[in-house]
Tab-separated table of C-alpha atoms in Angstrom:
chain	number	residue	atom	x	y	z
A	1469	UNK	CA	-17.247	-21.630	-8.112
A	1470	UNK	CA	-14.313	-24.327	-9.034
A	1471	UNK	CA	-11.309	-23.476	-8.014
A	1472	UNK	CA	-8.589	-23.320	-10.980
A	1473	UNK	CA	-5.107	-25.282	-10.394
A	1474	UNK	CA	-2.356	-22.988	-10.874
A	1475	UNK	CA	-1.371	-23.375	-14.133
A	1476	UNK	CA	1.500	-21.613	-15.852
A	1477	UNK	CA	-1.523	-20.177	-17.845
A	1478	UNK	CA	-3.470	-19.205	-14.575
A	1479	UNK	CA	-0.437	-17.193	-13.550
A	1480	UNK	CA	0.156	-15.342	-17.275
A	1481	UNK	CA	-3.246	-14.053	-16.551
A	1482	UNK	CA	-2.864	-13.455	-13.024
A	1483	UNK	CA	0.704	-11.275	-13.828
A	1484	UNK	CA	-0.942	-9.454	-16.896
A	1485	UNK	CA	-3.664	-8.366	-14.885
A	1486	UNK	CA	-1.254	-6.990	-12.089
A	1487	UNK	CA	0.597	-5.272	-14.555
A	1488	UNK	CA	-1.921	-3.141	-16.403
A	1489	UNK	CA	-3.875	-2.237	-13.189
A	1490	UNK	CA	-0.558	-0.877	-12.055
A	1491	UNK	CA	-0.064	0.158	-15.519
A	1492	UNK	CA	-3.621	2.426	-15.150
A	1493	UNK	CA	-2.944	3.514	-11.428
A	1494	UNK	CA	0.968	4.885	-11.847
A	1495	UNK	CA	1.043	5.450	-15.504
A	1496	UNK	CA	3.967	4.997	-17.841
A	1497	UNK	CA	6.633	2.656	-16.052
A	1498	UNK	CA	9.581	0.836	-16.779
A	1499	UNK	CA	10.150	-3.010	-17.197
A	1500	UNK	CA	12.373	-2.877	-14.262
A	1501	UNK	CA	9.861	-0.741	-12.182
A	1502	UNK	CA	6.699	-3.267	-13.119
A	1503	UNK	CA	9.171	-5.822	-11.850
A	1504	UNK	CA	9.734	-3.874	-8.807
A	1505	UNK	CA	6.541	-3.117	-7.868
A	1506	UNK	CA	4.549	-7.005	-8.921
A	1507	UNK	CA	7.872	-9.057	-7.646
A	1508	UNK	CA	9.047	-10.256	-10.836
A	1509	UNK	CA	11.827	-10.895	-12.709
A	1510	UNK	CA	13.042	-9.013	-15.491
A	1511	UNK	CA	12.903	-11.906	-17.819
A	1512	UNK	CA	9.030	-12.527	-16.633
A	1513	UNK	CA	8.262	-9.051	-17.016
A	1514	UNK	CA	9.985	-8.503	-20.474
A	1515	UNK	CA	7.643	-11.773	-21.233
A	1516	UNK	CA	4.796	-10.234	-20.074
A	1517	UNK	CA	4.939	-7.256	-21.727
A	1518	UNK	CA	5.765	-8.858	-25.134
A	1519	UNK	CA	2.219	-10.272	-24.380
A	1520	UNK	CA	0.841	-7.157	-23.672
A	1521	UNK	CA	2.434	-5.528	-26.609
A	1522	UNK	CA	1.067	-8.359	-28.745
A	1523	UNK	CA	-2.596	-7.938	-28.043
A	1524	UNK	CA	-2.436	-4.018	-28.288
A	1525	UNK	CA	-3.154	-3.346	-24.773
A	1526	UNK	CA	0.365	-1.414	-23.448
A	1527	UNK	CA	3.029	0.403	-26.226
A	1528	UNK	CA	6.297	2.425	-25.192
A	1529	UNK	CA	5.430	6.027	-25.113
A	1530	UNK	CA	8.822	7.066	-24.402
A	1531	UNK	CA	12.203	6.506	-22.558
A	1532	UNK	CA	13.900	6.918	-19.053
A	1533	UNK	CA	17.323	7.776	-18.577
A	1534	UNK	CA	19.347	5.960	-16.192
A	1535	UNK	CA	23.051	5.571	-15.445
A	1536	UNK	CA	25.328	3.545	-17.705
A	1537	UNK	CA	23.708	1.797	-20.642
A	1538	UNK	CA	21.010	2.677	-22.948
A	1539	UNK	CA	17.746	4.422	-21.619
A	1540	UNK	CA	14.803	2.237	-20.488
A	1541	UNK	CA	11.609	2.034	-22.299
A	1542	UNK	CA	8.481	3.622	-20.498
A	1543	UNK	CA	5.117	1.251	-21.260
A	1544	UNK	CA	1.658	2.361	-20.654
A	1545	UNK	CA	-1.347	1.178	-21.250
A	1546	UNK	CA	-3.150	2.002	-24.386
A	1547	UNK	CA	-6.137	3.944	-23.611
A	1548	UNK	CA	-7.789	3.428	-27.154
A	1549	UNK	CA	-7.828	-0.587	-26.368
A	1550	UNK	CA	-11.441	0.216	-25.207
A	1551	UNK	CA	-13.545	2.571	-24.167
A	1552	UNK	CA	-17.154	3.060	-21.752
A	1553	UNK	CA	-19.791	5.238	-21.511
A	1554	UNK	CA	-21.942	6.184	-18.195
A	1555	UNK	CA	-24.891	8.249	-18.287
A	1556	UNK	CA	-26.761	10.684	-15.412
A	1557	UNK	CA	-30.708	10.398	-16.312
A	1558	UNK	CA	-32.940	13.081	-14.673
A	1559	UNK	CA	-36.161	15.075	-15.618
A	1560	UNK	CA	-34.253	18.038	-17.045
A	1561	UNK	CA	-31.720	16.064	-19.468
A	1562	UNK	CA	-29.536	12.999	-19.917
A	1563	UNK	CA	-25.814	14.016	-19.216
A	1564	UNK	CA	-23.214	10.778	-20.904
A	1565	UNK	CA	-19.623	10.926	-20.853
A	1566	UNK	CA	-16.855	8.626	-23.069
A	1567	UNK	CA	-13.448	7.680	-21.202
A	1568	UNK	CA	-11.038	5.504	-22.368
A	1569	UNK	CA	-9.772	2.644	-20.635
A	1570	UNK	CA	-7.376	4.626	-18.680
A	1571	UNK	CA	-10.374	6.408	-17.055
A	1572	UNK	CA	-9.627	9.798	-19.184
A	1573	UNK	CA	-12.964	11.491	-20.034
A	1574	UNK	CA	-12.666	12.056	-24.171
A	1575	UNK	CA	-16.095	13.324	-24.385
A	1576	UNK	CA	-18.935	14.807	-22.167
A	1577	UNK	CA	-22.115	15.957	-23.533
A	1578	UNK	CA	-25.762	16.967	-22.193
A	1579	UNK	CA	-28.866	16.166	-24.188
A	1580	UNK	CA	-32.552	17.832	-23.447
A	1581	UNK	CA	-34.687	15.142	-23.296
A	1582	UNK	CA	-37.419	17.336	-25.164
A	1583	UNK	CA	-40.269	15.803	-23.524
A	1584	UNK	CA	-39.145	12.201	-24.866
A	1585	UNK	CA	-41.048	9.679	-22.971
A	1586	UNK	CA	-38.765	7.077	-24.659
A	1587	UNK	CA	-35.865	5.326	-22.570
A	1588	UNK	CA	-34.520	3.570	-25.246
A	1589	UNK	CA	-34.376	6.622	-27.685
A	1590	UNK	CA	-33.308	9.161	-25.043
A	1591	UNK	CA	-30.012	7.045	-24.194
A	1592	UNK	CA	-29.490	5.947	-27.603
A	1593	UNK	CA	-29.934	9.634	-29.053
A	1594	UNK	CA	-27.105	10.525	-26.133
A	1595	UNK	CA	-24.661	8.021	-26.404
A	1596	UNK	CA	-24.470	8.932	-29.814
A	1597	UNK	CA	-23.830	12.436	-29.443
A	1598	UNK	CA	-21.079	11.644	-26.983
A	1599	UNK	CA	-19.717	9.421	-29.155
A	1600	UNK	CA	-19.638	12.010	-32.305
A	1601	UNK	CA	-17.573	14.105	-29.880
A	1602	UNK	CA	-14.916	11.665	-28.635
A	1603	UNK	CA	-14.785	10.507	-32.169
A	1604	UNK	CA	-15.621	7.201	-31.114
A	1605	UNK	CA	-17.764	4.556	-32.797
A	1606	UNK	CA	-20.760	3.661	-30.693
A	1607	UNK	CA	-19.610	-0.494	-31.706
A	1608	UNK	CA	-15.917	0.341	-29.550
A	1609	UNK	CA	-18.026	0.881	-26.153
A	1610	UNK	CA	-17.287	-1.851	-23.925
A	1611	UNK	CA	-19.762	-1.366	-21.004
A	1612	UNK	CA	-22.245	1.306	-20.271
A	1613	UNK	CA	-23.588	2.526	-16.695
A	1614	UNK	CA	-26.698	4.581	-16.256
A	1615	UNK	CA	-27.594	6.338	-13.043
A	1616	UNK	CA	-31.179	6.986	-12.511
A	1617	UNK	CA	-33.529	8.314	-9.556
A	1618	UNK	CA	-35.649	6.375	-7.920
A	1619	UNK	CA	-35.724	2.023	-6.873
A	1620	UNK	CA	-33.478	-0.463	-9.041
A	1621	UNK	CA	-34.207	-3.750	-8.192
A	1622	UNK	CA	-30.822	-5.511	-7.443
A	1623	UNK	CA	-31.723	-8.937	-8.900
A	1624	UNK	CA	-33.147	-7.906	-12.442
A	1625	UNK	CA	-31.281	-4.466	-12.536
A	1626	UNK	CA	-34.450	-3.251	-13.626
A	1627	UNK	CA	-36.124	0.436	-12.502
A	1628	UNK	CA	-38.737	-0.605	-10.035
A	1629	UNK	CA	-40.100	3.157	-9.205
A	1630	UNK	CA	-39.326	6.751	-10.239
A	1631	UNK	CA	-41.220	9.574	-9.493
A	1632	UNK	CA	-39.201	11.819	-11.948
A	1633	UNK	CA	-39.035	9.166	-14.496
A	1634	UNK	CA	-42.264	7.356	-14.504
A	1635	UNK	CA	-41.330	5.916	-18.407
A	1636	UNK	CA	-38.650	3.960	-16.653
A	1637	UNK	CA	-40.013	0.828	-15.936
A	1638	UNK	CA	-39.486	-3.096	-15.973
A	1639	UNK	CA	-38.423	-4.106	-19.483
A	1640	UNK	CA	-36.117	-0.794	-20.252
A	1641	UNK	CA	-33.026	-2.932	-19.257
A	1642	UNK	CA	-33.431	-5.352	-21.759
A	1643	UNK	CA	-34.532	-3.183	-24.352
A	1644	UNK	CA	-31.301	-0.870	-24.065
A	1645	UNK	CA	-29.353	-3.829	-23.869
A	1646	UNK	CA	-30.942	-5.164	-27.192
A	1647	UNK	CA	-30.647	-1.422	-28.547
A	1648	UNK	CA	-27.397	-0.915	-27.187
A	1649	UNK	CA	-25.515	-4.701	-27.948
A	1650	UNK	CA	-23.786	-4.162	-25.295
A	1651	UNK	CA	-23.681	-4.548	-21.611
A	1652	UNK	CA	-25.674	-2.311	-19.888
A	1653	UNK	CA	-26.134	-1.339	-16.214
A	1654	UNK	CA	-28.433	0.260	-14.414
A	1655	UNK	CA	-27.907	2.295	-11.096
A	1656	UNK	CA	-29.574	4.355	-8.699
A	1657	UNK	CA	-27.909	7.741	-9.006
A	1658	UNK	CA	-26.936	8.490	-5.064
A	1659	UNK	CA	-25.278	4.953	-4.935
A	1660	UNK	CA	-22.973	6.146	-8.022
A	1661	UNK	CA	-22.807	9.158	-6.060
A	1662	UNK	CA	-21.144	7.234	-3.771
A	1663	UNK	CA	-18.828	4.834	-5.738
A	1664	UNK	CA	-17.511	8.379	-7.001
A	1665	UNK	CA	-16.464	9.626	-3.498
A	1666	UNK	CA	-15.048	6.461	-2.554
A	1667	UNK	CA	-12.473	6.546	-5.804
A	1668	UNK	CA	-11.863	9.982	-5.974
A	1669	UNK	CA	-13.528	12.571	-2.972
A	1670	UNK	CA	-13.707	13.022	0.763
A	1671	UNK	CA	-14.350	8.938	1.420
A	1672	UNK	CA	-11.565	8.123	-0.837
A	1673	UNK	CA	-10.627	4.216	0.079
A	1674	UNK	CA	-13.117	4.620	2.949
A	1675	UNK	CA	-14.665	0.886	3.891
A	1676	UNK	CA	-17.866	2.272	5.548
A	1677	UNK	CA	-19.732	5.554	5.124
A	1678	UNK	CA	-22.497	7.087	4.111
A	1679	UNK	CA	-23.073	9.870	1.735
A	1680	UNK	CA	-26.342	12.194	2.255
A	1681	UNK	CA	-27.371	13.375	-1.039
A	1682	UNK	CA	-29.257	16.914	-0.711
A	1683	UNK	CA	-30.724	18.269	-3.621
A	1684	UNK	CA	-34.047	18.874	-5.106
A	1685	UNK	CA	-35.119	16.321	-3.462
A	1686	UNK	CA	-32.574	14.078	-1.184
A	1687	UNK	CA	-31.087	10.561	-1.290
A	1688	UNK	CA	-28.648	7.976	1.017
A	1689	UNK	CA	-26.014	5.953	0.204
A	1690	UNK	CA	-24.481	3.428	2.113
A	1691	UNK	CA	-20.917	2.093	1.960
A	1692	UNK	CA	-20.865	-1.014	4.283
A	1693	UNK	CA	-16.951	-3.204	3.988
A	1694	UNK	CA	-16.694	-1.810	0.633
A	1695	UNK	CA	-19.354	-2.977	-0.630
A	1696	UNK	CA	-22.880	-0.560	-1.504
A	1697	UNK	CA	-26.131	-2.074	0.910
A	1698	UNK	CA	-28.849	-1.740	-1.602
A	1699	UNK	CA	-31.682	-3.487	0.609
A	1700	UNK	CA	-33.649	-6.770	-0.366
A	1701	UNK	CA	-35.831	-4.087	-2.953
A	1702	UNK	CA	-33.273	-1.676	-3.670
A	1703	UNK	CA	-35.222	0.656	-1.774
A	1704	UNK	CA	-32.170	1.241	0.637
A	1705	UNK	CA	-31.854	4.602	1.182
A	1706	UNK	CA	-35.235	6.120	0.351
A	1707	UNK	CA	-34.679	8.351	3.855
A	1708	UNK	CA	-37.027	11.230	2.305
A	1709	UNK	CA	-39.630	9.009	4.085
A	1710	UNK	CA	-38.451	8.986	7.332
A	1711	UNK	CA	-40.487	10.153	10.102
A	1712	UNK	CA	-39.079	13.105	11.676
A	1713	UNK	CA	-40.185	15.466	14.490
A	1714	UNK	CA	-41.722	18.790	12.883
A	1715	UNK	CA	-42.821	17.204	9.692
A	1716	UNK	CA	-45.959	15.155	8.780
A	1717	UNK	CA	-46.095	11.447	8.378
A	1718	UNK	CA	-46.002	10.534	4.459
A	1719	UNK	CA	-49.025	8.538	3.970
A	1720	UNK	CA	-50.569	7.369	1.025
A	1721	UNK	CA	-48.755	4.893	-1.519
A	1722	UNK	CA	-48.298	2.679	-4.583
A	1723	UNK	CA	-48.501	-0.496	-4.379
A	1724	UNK	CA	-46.994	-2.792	-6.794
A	1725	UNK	CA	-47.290	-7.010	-7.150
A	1726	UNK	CA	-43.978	-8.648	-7.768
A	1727	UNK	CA	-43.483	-12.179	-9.159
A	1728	UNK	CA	-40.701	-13.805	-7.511
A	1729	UNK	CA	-39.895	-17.576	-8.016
A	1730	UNK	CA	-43.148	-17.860	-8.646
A	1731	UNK	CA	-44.694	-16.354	-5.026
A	1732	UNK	CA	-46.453	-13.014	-5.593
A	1733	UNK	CA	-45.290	-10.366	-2.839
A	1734	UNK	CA	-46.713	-7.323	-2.078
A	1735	UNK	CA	-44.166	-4.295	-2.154
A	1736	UNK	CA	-44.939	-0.879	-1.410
A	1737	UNK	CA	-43.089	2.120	-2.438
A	1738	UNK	CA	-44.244	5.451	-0.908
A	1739	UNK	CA	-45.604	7.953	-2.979
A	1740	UNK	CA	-46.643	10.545	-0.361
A	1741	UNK	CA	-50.279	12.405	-1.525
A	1742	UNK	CA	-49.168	14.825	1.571
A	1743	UNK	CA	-45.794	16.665	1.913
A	1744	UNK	CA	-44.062	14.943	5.030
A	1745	UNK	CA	-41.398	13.225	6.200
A	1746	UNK	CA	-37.989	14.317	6.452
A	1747	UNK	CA	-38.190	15.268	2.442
A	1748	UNK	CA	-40.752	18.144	4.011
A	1749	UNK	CA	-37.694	19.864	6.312
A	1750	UNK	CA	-34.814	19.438	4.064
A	1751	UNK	CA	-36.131	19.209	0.508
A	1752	UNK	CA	-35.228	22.480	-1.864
A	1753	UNK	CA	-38.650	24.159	-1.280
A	1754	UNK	CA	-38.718	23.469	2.878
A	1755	UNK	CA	-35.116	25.470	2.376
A	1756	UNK	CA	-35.737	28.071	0.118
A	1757	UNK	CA	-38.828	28.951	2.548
A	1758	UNK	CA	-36.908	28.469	5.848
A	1759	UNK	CA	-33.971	30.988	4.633
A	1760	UNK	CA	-36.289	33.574	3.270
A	1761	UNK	CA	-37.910	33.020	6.990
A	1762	UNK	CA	-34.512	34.587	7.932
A	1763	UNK	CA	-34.273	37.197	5.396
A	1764	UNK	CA	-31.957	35.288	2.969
A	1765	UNK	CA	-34.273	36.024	-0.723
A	1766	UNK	CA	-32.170	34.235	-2.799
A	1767	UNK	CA	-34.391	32.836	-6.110
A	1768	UNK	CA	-32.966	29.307	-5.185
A	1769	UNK	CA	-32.254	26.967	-2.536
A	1770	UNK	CA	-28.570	26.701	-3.745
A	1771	UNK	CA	-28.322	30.347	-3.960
A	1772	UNK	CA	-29.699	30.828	-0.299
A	1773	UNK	CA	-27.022	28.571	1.285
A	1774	UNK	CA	-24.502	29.307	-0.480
A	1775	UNK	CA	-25.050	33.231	0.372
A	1776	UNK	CA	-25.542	32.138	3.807
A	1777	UNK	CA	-22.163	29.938	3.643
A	1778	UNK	CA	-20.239	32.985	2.649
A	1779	UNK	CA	-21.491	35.152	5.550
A	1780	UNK	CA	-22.153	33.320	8.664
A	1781	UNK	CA	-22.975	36.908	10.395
A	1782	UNK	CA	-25.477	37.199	8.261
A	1783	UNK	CA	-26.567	33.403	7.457
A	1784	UNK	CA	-25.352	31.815	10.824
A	1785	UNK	CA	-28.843	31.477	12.265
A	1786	UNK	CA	-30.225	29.948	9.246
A	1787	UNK	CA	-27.682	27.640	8.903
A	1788	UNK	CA	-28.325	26.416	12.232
A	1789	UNK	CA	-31.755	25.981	12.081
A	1790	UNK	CA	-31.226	23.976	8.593
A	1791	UNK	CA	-28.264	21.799	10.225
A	1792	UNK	CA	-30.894	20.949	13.034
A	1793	UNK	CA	-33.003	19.635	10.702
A	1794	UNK	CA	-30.843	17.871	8.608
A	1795	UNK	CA	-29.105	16.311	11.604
A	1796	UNK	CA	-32.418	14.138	12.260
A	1797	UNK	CA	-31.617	12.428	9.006
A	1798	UNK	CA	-27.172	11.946	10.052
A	1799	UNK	CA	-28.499	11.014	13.282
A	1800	UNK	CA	-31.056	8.280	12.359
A	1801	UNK	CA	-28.626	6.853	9.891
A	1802	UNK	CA	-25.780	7.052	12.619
A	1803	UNK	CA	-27.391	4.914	15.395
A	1804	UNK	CA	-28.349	1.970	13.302
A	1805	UNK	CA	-25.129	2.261	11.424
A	1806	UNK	CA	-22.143	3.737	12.891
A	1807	UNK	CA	-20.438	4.408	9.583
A	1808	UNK	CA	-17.585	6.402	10.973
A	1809	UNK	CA	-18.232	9.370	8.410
A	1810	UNK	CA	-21.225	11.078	7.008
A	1811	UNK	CA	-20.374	12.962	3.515
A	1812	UNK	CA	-22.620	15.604	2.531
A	1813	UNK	CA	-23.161	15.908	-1.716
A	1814	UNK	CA	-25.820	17.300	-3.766
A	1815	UNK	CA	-25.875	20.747	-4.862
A	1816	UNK	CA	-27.351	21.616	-1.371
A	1817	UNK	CA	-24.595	19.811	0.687
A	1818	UNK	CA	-21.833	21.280	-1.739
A	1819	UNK	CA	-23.477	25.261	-1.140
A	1820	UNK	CA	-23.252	24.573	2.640
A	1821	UNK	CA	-19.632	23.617	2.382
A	1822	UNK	CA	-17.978	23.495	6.159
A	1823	UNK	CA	-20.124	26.331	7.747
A	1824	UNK	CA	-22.934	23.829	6.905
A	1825	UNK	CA	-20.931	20.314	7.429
A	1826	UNK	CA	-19.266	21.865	10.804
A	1827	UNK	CA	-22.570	22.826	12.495
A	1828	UNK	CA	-24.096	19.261	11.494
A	1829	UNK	CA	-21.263	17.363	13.278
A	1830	UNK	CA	-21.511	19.071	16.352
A	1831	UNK	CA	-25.325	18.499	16.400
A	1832	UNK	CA	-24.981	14.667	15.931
A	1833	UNK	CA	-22.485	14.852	18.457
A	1834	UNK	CA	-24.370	15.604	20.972
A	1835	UNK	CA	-26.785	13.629	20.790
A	1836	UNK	CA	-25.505	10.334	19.381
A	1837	UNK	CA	-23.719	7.781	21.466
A	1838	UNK	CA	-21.082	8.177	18.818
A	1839	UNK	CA	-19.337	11.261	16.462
A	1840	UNK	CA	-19.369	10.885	13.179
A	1841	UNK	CA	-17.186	13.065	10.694
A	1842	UNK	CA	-19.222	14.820	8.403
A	1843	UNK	CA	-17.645	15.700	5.298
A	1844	UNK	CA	-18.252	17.763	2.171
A	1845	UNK	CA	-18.109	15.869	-1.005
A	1846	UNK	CA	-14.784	15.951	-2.566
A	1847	UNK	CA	-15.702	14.694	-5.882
A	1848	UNK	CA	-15.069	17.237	-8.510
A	1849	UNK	CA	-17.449	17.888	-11.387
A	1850	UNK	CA	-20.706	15.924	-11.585
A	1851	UNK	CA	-20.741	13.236	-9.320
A	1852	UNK	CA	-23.247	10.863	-10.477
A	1853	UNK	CA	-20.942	10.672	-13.831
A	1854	UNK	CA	-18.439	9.928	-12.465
A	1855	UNK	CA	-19.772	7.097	-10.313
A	1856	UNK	CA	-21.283	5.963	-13.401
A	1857	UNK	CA	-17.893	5.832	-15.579
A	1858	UNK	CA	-16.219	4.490	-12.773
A	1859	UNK	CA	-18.272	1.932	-12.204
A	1860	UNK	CA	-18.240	1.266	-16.346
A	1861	UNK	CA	-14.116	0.897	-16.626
A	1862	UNK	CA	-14.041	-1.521	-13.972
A	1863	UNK	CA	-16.477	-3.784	-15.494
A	1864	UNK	CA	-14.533	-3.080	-19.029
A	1865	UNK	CA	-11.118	-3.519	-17.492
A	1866	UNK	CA	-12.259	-6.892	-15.998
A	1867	UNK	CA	-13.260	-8.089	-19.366
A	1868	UNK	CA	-10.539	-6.441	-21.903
A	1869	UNK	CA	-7.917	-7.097	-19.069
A	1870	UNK	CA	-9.257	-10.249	-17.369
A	1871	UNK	CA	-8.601	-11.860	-21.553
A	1872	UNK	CA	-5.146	-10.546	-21.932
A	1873	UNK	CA	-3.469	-14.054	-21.078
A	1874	UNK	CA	-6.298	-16.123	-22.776
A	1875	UNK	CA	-4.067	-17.367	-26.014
């Protein structure tokens, strides 16, 4: 990329920038305290927010009293300059949510997907019914971000595989984004998983980690110097396939011909025909069936460790039995990766709680060369949403901000 020459221009956009994404992190401040905090003068930062002001992106909300002298006007960002959607996709429903540029969630509504086999339709019908509540037209989205299950190939940004979603193919991308006329992103739903618990939960500003998604079925996410390791596929993180003592080896598979640069490889994504791998000791079913081995009946998986999590003297032993098995997985993913901490999320790894995330460290302790912390997820509310929003306002903020010093 050419490098730009500082130009007085250059630096209006560079001081804008600073401004608003202090503006969005702090909330309403003074001109003297923007000056404070970027290092500029008053007169640049009364210039700067004239700008601002100009192109409807901050207004005063209000005033600070001082000493001597009138009060001083408080600016903040105006969260209707633009707004994002991001979406959760699964095989029970499509969950979107509408936040404002400020990162406030206006609207968040589930859809049942009512056996639609449609993409395109699914997300549209959605986006529109979050929209209708936010009161927000679908035309003032600025970016959208949808989370899916299953293998997004990082170079197109296309789905690649899904068992859940087998209607979500090559070719959905564009067609939302031609449906949609806007920019769209797609994402697997463990990685946004992750962006969420690095912004807001238990790896909050963490540079490496890696967050173990246990659920129905169960996921990994890998935070490597900020930065997500998707894999030369995407497939990074498919570790319901690894072999573990105790379980079966998942044989049987897919196979799928890619064109790329005009070489045909051969890629394989596993689609076990037997139950095995370490998705066969840790999955929902292997858990319901292991706690109502130790007389924990619960209907559900949740419901068993999350009774068992609330009375160790009763649930202790299953719990573990279930952090043995689930430590083959932090283990694995410890050794080749040293990430420093290992967060449990999911429904499963949220019932477990510390009972659950206590017993797993102490496992992996002993037999790793190194101790990972193991955390429980700290995001509040549904995680993949709010990877998927987060991930949406910094895209918009790059664009609505990154223009603010343009004229």
């Amino acid at each position: 990329m050419a490098r730009r020459p500082g130009t007085p221009r250059l630096l209006r956009e560079l001081n804008d920038r600073a401004a608003l994404d202090l503006l969005v992190e702090q909330g309403p401040l003074t001109r003297a305290q923007i000056g404070e905090h970027t290092g500029l003068s008053k007169v640049t930062a009364s210039q700067l927010l004239s700008r601002l002001e100009e192109r409807g992106l901050v207004s005063v909300v209000g005033e600070q009293a001082g000493g001597r002298g009138p009060n001083a006007a408080l600016y903040a960002v105006v969260p209707s300059s633009a707004y994002v959607a991001g979406l959760e996709v699964g095989p029970d429903g499509v969950t979107a949510g509408v936040a404002d540029i400020t990162g406030h969630i206006v609207a968040q509504v589930t859809v049942d997907p009512n056996g639609a086999d449609d993409p395109v339709k699914m997300v549209h019908s959605a986006v529109v019914k979050a929209c209708r509540s936010a009161k927000v037209a679908v035309s003032k989205l600025s970016a959208f971000v949808i989370g899916t299950p299953g293998v997004v190939d990082p170079r197109s940004g296309d789905v690649q595989f899904s068992f859940d979603l087998p209607a979500w193919h090559e070719g959905v991308l564009a067609a939302l984004r031609t449906d949609l006329r806007r920019p769209v992103i797609i994402e697997n739903d463990v990685n946004l998983a992750a962006i969420a618990e690095r912004a807001y939960g238990a790896a909050r500003d963490a540079d490496d980690f890696a967050l173990m998604w246990f659920d129905r079925g169960m996921g990994l996410s890998v935070m490597l110097g900020g930065r997500l390791h998707r894999g030369r596929w995407g497939g990074a993180g498919e570790i319901g396939y690894l072999p573990v003592p105790g379980a079966p080896l998942p044989v049987g598979a897919a196979r799928r011909a890619a064109q790329d640069e005009g070489v045909t490889e051969s890629r394989t994504w596993g689609i076990p025909t037997l139950a095995g791998g370490y998705g066969a000791l840790v999955g929902a079913d292997a858990v319901r069936a292991l706690a109502h081995e130790h007389g924990i009946a619960e209907p559900t998986a949740v419901d068993c460790v999350r009774a068992a999590a609330a009375d160790e003297d009763r649930g202790g032993p299953f719990l573990d039995e279930l952090a043995d098995r689930i430590s083959y997985g932090v283990t694995s993913v410890n050794i080749v990766l040293d990430p420093g901490l290992v967060v449990l999320s999911g429904s499963l790894g949220r019932a477990g709680g510390g009972p659950l995330a206590t017993r797993i460290e102490s496992i992996v302790g002993r037999i790793s060369p190194t101790r990972p912390a193991v955390a429980v997820t700290g995001v509040k509310g549904n995680p993949v949403l709010r990877g998927a929003l987060h991930a949406a306002l910094e895209q918009a903020r790059d664009d609505v901000f990154s223009a603010a010093g343009a004229s």
